[in-house]
PDB file of C-alpha atoms in Angstrom:
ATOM      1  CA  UNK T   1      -3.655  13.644 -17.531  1.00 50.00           C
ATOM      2  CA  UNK T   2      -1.553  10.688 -16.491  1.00 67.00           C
ATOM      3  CA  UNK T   3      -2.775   7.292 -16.932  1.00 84.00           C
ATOM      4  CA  UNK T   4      -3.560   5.494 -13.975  1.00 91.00           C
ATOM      5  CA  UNK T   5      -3.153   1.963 -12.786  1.00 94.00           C
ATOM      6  CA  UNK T   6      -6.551  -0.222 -12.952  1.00 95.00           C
ATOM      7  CA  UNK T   7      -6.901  -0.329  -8.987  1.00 98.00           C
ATOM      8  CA  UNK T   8      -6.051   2.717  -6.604  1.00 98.00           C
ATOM      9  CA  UNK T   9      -6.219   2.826  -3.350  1.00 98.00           C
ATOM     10  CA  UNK T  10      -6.048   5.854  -1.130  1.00 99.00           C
ATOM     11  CA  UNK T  11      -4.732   5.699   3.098  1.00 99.00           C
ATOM     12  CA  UNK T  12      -5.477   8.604   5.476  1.00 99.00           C
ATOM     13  CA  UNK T  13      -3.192   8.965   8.290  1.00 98.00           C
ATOM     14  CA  UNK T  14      -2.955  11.365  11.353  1.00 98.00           C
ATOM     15  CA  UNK T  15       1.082  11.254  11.428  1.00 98.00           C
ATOM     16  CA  UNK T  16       3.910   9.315   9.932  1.00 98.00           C
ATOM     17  CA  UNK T  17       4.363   5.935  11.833  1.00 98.00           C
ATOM     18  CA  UNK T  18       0.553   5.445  11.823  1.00 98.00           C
ATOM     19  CA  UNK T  19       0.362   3.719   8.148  1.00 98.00           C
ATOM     20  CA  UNK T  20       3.097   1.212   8.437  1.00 98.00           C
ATOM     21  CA  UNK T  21       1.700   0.092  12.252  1.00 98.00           C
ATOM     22  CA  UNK T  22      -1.873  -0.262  10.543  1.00 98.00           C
ATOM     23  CA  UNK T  23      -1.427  -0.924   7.186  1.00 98.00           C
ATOM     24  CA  UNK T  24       1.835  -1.622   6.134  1.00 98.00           C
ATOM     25  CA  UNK T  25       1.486  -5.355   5.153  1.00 98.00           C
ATOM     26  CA  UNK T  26      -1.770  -4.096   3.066  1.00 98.00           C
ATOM     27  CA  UNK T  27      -0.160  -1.349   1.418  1.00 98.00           C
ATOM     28  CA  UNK T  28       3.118  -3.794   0.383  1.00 98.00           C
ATOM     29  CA  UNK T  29       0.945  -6.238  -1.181  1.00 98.00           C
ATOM     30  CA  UNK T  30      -0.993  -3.537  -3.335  1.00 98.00           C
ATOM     31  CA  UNK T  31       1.830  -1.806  -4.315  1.00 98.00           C
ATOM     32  CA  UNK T  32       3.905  -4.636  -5.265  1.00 98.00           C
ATOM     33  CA  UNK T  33       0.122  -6.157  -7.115  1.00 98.00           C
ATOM     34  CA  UNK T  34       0.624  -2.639  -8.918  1.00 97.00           C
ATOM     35  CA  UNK T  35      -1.939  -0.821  -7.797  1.00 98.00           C
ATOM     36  CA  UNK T  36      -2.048   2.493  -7.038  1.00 98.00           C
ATOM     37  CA  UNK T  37      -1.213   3.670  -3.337  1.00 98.00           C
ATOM     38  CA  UNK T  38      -1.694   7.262  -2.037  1.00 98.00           C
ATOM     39  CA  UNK T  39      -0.841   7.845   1.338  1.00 99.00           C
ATOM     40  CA  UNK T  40      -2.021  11.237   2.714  1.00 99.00           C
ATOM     41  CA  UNK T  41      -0.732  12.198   5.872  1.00 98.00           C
ATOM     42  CA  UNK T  42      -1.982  14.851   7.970  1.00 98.00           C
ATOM     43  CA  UNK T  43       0.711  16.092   9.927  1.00 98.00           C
ATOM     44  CA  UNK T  44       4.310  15.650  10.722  1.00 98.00           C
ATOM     45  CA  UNK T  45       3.743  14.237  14.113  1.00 98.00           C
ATOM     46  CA  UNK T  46       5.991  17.494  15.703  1.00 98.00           C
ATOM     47  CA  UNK T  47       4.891  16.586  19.319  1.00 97.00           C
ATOM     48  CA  UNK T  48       5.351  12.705  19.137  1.00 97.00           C
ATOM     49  CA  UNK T  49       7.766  11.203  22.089  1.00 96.00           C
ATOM     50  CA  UNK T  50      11.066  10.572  20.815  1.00 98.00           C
ATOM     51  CA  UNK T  51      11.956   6.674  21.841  1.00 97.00           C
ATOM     52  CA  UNK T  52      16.148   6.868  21.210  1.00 97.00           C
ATOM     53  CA  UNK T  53      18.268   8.937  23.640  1.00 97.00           C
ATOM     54  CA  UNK T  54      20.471  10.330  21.110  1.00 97.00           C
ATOM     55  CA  UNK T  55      17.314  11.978  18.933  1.00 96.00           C
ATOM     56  CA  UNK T  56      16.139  13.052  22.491  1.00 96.00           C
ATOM     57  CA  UNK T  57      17.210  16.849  21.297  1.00 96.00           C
ATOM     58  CA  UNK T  58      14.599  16.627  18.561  1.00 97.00           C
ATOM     59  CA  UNK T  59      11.270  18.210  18.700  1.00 96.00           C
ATOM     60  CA  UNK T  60       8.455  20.295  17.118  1.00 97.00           C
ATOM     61  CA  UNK T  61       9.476  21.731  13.941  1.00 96.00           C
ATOM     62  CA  UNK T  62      12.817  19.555  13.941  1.00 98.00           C
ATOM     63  CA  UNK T  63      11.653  16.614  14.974  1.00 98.00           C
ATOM     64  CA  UNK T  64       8.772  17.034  12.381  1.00 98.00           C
ATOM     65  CA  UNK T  65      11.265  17.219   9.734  1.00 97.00           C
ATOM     66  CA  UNK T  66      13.354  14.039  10.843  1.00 98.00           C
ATOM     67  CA  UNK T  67       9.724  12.242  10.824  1.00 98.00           C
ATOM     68  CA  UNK T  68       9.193  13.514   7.282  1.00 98.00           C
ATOM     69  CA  UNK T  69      12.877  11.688   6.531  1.00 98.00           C
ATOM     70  CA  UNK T  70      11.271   8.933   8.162  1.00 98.00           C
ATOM     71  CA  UNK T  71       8.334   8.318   6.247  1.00 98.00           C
ATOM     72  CA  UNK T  72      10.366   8.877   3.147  1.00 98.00           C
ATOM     73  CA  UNK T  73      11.739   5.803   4.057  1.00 98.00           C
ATOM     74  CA  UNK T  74       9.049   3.957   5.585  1.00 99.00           C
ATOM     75  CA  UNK T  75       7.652   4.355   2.049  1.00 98.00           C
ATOM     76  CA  UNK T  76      10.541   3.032   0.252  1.00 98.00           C
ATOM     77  CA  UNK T  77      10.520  -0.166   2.066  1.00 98.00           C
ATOM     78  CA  UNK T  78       6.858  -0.840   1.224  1.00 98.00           C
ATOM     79  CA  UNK T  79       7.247   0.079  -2.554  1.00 98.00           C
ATOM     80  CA  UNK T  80       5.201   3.292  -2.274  1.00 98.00           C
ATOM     81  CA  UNK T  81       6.334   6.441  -4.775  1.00 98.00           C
ATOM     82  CA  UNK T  82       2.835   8.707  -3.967  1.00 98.00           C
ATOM     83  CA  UNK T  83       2.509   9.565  -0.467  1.00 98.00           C
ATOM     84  CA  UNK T  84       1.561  13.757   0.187  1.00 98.00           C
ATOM     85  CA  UNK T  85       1.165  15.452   3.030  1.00 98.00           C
ATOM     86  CA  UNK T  86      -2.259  17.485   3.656  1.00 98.00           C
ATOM     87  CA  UNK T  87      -1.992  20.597   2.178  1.00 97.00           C
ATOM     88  CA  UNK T  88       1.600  20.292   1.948  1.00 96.00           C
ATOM     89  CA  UNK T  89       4.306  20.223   5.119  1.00 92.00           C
ATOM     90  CA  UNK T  90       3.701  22.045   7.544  1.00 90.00           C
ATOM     91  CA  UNK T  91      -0.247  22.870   6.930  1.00 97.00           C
ATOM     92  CA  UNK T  92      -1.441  21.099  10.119  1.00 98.00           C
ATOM     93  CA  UNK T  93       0.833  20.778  12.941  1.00 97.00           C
ATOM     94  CA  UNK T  94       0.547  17.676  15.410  1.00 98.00           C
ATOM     95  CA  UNK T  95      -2.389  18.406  18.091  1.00 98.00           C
ATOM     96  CA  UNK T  96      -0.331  16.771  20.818  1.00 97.00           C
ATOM     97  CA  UNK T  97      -2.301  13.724  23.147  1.00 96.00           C
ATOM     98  CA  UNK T  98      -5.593  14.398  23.957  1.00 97.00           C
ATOM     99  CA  UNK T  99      -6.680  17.157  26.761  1.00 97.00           C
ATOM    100  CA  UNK T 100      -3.440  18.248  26.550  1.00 96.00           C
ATOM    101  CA  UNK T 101      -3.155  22.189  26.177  1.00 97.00           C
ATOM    102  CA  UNK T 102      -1.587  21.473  22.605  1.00 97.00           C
ATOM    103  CA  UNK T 103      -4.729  21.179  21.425  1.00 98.00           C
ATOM    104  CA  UNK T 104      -5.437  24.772  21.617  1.00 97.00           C
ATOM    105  CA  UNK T 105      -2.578  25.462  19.334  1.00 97.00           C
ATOM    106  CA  UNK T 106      -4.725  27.747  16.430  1.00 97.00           C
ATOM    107  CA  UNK T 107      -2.457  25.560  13.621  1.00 97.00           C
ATOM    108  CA  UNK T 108      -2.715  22.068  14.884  1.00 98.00           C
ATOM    109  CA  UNK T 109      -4.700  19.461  12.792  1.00 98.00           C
ATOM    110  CA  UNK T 110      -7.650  19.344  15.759  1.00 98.00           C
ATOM    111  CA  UNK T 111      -8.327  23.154  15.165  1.00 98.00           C
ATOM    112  CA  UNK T 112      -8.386  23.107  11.495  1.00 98.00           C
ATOM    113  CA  UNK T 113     -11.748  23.281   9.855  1.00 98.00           C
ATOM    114  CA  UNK T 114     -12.833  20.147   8.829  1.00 98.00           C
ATOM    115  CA  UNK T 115     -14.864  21.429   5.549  1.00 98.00           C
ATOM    116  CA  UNK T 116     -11.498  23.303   4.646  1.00 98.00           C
ATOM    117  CA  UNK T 117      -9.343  20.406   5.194  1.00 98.00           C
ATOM    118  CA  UNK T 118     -11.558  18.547   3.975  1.00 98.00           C
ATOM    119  CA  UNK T 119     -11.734  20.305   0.619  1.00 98.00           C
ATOM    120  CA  UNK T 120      -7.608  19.595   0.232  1.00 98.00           C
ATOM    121  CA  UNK T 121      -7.916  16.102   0.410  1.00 98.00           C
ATOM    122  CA  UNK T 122     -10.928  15.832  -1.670  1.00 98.00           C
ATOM    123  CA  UNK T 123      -8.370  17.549  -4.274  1.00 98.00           C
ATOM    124  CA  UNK T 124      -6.442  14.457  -3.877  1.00 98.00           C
ATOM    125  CA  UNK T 125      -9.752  12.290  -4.626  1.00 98.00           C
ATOM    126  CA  UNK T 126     -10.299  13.699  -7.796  1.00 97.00           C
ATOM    127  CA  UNK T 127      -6.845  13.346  -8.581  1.00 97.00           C
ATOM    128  CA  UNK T 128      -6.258   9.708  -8.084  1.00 97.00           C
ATOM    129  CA  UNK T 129      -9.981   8.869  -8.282  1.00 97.00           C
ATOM    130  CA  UNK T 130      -9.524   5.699  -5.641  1.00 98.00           C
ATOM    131  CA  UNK T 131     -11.749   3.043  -5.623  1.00 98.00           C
ATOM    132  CA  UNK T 132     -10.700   2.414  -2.054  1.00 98.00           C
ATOM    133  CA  UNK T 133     -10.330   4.652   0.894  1.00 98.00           C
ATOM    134  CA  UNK T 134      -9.151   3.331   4.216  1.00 99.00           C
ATOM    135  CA  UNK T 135      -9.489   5.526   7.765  1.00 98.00           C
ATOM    136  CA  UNK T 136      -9.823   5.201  11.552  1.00 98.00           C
ATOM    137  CA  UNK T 137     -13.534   5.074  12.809  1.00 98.00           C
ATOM    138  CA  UNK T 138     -14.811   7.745  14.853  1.00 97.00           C
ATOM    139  CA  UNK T 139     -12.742   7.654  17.504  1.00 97.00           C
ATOM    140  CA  UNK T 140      -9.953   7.226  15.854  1.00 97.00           C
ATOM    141  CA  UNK T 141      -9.170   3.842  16.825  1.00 97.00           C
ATOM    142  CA  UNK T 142      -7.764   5.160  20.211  1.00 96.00           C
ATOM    143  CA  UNK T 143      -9.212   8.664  20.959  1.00 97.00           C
ATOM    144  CA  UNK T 144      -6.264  10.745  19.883  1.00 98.00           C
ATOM    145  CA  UNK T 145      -7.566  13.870  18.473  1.00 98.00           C
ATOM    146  CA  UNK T 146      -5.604  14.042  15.228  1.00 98.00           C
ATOM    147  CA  UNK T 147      -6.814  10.277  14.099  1.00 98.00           C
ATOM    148  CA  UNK T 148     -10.422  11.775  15.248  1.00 98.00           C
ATOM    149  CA  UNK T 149      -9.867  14.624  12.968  1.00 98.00           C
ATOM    150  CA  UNK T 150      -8.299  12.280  10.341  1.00 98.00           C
ATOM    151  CA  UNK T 151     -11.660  10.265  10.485  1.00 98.00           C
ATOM    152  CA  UNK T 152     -13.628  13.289  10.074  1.00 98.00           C
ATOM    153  CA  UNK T 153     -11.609  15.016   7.279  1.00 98.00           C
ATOM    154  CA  UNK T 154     -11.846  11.479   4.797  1.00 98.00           C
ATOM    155  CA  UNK T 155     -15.270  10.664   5.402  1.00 98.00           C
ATOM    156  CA  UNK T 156     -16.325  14.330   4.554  1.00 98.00           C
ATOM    157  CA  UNK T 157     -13.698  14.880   1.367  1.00 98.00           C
ATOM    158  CA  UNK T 158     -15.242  10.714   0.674  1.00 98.00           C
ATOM    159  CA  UNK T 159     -18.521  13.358   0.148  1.00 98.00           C
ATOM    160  CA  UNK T 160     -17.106  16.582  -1.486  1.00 98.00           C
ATOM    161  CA  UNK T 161     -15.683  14.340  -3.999  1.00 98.00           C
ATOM    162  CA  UNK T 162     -18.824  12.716  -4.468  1.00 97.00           C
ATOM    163  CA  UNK T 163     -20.595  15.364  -4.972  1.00 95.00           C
ATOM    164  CA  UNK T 164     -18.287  16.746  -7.262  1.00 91.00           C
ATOM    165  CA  UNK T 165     -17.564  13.909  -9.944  1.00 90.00           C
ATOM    166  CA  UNK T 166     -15.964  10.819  -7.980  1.00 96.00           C
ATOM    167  CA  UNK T 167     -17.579   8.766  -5.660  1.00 97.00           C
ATOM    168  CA  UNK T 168     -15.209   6.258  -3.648  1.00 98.00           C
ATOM    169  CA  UNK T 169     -17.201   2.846  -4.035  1.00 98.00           C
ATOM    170  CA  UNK T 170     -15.609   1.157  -0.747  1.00 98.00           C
ATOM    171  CA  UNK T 171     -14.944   2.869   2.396  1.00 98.00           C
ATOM    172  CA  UNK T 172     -12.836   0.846   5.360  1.00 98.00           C
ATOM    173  CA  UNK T 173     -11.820   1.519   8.659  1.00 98.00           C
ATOM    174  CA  UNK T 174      -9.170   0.274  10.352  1.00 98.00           C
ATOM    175  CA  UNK T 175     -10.165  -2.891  12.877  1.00 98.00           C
ATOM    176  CA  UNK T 176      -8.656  -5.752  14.852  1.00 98.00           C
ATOM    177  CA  UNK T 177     -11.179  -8.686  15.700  1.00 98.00           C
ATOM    178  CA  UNK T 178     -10.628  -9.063  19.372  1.00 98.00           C
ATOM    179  CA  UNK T 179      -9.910 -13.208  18.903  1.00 98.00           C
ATOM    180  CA  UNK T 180      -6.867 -12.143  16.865  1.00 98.00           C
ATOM    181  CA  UNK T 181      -5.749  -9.656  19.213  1.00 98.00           C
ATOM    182  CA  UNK T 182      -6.276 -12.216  22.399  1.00 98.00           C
ATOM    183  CA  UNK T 183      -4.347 -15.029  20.828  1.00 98.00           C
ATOM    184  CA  UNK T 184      -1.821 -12.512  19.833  1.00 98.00           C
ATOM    185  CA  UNK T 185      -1.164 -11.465  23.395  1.00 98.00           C
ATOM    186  CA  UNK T 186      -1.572 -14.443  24.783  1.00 98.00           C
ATOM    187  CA  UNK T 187       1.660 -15.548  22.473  1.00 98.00           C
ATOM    188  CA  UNK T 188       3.344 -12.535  23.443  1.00 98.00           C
ATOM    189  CA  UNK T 189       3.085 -13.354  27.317  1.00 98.00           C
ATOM    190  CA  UNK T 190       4.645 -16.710  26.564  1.00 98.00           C
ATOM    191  CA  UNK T 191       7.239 -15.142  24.609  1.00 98.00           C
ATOM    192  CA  UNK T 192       7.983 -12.130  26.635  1.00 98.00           C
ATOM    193  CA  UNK T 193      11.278 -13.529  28.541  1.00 97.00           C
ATOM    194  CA  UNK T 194      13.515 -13.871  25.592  1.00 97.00           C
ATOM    195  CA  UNK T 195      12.386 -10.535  24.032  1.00 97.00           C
ATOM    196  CA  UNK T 196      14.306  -7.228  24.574  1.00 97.00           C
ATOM    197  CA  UNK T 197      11.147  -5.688  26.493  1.00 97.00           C
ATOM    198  CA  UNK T 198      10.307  -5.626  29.747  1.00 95.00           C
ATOM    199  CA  UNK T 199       6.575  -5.720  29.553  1.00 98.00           C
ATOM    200  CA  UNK T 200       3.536  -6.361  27.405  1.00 98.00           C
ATOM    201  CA  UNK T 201       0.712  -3.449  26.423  1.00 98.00           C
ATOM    202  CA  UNK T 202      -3.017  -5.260  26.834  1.00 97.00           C
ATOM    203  CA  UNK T 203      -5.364  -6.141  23.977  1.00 98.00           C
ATOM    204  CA  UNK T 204      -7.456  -2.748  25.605  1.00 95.00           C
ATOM    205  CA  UNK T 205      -4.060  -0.640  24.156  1.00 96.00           C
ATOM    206  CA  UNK T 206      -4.541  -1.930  20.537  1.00 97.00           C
ATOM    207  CA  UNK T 207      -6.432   1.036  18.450  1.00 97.00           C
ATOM    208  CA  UNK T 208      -9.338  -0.116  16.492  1.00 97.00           C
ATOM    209  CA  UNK T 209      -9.946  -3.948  18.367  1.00 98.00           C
ATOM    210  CA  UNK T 210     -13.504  -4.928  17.864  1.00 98.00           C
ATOM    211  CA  UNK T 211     -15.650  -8.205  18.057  1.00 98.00           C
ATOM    212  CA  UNK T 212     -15.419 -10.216  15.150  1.00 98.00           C
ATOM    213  CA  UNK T 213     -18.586 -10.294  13.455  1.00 97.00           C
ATOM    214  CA  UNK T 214     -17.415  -6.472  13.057  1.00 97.00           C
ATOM    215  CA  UNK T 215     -14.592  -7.424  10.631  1.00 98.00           C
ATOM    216  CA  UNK T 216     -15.847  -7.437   6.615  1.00 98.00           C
ATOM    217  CA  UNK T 217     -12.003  -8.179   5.155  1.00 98.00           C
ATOM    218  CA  UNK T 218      -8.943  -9.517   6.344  1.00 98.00           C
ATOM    219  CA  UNK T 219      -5.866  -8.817   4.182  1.00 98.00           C
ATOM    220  CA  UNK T 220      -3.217 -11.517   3.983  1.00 98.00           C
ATOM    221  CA  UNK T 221       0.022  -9.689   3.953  1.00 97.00           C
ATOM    222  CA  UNK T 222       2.052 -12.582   5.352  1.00 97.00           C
ATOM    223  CA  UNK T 223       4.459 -12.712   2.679  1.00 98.00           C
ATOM    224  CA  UNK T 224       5.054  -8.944   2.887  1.00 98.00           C
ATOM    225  CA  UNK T 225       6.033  -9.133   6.609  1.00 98.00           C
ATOM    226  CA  UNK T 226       9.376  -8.017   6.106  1.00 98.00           C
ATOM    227  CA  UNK T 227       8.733  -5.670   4.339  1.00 98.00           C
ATOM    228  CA  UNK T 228       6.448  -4.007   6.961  1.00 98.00           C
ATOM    229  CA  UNK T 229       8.909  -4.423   9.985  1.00 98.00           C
ATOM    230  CA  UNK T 230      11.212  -2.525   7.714  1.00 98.00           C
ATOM    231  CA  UNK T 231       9.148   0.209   7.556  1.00 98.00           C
ATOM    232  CA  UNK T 232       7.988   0.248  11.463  1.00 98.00           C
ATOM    233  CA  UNK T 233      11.955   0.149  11.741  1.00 98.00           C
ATOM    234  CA  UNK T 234      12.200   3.528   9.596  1.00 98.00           C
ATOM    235  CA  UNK T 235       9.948   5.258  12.189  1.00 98.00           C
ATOM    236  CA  UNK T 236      13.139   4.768  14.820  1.00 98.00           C
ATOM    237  CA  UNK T 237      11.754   7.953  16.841  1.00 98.00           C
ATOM    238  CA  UNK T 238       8.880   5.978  17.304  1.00 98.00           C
ATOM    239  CA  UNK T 239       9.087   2.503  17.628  1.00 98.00           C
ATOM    240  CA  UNK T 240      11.535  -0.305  18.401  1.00 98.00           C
ATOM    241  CA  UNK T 241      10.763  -3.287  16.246  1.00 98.00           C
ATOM    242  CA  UNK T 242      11.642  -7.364  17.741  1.00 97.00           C
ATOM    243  CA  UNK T 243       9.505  -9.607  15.044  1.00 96.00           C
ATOM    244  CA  UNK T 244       6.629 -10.053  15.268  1.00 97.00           C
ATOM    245  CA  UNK T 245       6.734  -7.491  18.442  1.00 98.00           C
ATOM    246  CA  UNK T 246       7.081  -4.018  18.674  1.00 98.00           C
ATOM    247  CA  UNK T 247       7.086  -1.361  21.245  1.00 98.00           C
ATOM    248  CA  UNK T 248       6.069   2.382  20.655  1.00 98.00           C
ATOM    249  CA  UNK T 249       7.809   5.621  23.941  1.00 96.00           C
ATOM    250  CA  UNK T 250       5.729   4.081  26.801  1.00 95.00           C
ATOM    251  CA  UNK T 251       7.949   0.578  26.108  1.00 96.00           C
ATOM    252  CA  UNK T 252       5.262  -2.224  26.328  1.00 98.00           C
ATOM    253  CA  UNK T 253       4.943  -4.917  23.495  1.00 98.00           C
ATOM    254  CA  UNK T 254       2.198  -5.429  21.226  1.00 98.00           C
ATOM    255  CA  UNK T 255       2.345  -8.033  18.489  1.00 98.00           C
ATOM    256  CA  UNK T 256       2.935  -7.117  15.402  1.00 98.00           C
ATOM    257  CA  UNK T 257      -0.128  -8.154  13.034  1.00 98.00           C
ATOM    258  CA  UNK T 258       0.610  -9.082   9.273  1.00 97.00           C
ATOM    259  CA  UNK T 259      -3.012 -10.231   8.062  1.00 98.00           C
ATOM    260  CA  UNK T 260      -4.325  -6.783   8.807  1.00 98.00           C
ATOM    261  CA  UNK T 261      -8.373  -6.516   9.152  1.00 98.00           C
ATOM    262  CA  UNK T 262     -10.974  -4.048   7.954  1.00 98.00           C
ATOM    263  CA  UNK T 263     -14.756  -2.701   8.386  1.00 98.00           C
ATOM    264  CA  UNK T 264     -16.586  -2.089   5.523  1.00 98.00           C
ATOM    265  CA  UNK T 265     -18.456   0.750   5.816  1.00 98.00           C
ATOM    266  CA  UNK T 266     -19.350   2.443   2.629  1.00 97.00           C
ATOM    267  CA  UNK T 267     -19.868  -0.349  -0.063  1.00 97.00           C
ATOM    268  CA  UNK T 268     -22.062  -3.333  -0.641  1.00 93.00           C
ATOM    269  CA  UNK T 269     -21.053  -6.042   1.919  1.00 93.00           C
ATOM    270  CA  UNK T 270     -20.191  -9.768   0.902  1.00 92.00           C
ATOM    271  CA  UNK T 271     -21.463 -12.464   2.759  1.00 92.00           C
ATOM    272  CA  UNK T 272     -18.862 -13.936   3.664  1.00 95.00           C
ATOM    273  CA  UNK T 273     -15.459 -11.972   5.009  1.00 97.00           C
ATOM    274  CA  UNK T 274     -13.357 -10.414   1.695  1.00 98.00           C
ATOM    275  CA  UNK T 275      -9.463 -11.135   0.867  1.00 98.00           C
ATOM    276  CA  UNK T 276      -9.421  -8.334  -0.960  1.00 98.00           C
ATOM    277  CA  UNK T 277     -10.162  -4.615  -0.465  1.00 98.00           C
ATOM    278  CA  UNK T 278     -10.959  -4.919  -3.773  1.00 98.00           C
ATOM    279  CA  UNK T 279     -13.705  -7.290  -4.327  1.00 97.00           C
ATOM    280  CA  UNK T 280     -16.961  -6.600  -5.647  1.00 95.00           C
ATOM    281  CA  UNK T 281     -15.310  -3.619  -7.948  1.00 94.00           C
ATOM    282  CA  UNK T 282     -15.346  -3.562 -11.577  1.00 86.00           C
ATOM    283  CA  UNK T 283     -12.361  -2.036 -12.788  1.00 77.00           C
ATOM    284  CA  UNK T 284     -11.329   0.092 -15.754  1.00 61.00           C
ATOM    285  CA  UNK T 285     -10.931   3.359 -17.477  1.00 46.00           C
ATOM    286  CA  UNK T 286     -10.212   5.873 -14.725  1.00 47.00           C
ATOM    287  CA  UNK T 287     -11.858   8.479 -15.917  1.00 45.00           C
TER     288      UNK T 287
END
């Protein structure tokens, strides 16, 4: 068995594009701290909007492969060598927007048993054996159904694992505390004539934006901000990057967050808000 780092952290996505948005300033800092950071992505995002003209031609199986190029190099820029998709490429295909008749598709990620799915990435679990495990919450920070399904597949393998021999000790979802966001766009408004875009989202477009006693851990990934535009900047089908904005097909800025923030959920809870998704955890052997 390979030896593993000291710390390992695992990320569960819905498709590629998602990690770097949410957690790309988090998973930069680990990885360059040299810790151990699995990505596991759940499908290739084959029914995403394409934002440039000229990859306009691309979609479903195509465009999932281009996205898979993508994330290859999304991944480079943040330092990260173990990222896998769910049951390998092509398992679960992207379930489209939600009420959309895509989600009847019999192979999309919404269909798929959860238990089954499930079972794949608890395979993963016992694997790395992650002390940390970072999600969406229920709704999947914005209701899409393959972040819902994302949600439901990591909390359950969080279980099969468990009962099996490895029990995660910290659980997070992904959050924004609802000050940040509002200062954010208040910045952006200000800003908005000299940037490249035409108009700004609203704080109600962010995924995961919460009040703030909500938020257990904000990650300081400041000095990693380049590093996490360049890999929002490798998802070209799906965003168009202008530090510290960004703008994903329906062209209206959001800011583009660099401490990134987290709910505890599974764990013991500190007192006061963590710096660290790793506090509290005694590390070691990873047996």
């Amino acid at each position: 068995m390979t030896e593993l780092p000291d710390r390992r952290l695992l990320l569960v996505h819905a498709h590629p594009d998602d990690e770097s948005i949410n957690n790309g300033a988090t998973m930069a800092r680990y990885a360059a701290e040299g810790v151990h950071v699995t990505l596991v992505t759940c499908t290739l995002g084959e029914r995403g909007e394409v934002i440039p003209p000229e990859l306009g031609h691309l979609n479903g199986a195509a465009l999932g492969g281009h996205r898979l190029g993508e994330l290859t190099d999304a991944m480079r820029a943040l330092g990260i060598t173990d990222f896998r998709l769910l049951g390998g490429a092509g398992r679960y295909c992207d379930s489209g927007m939600m009420g959309l008749a895509d989600n009847d598709d019999p192979g999309c990620f919404w269909q798929a048993d959860v238990d089954q799915a499930a079972g794949l990435l608890a395979e993963v679990v016992r694997e790395v054996r992650p002390q940390v495990l970072v999600t969406y919450d229920d709704n999947g920070g914005y209701g899409h159904p393959d972040h819902i399904q994302a949600h439901r597949v990591a909390m359950r393998a969080a279980d099969l694992a468990a009962s099996s021999g490895w029990e995660i000790p910290k659980v997070y979802w992904n959050r924004v505390p609802r000050s940040v966001a509002e200062a954010s766009f208040k910045r952006l408004h200000d800003d908005l004539p000299g940037l490249p875009f035409a108009a700004a989202a609203t704080v109600d477009d962010v995924p995961g934006v919460v009040p703030d006693e909500r938020i257990t851990t904000a990650i300081d990934g400041t000095t990693h901000a380049a590093a996490k535009a360049a890999a929002m900047r490798a998802h070209a089908t799906q965003i168009t990057v202008a530090e510290p904005y960004f703008v994903l097909s329906n062209e209206l800025a959001q800011p583009l967050f660099t401490t990134e923030y987290y709910e505890l959920v599974r764990g013991e809870r500190s007192e006061t808000r963590e710096s660290d998704l790793f506090a509290g955890i005694t590390v070691g052997d990873a047996s």
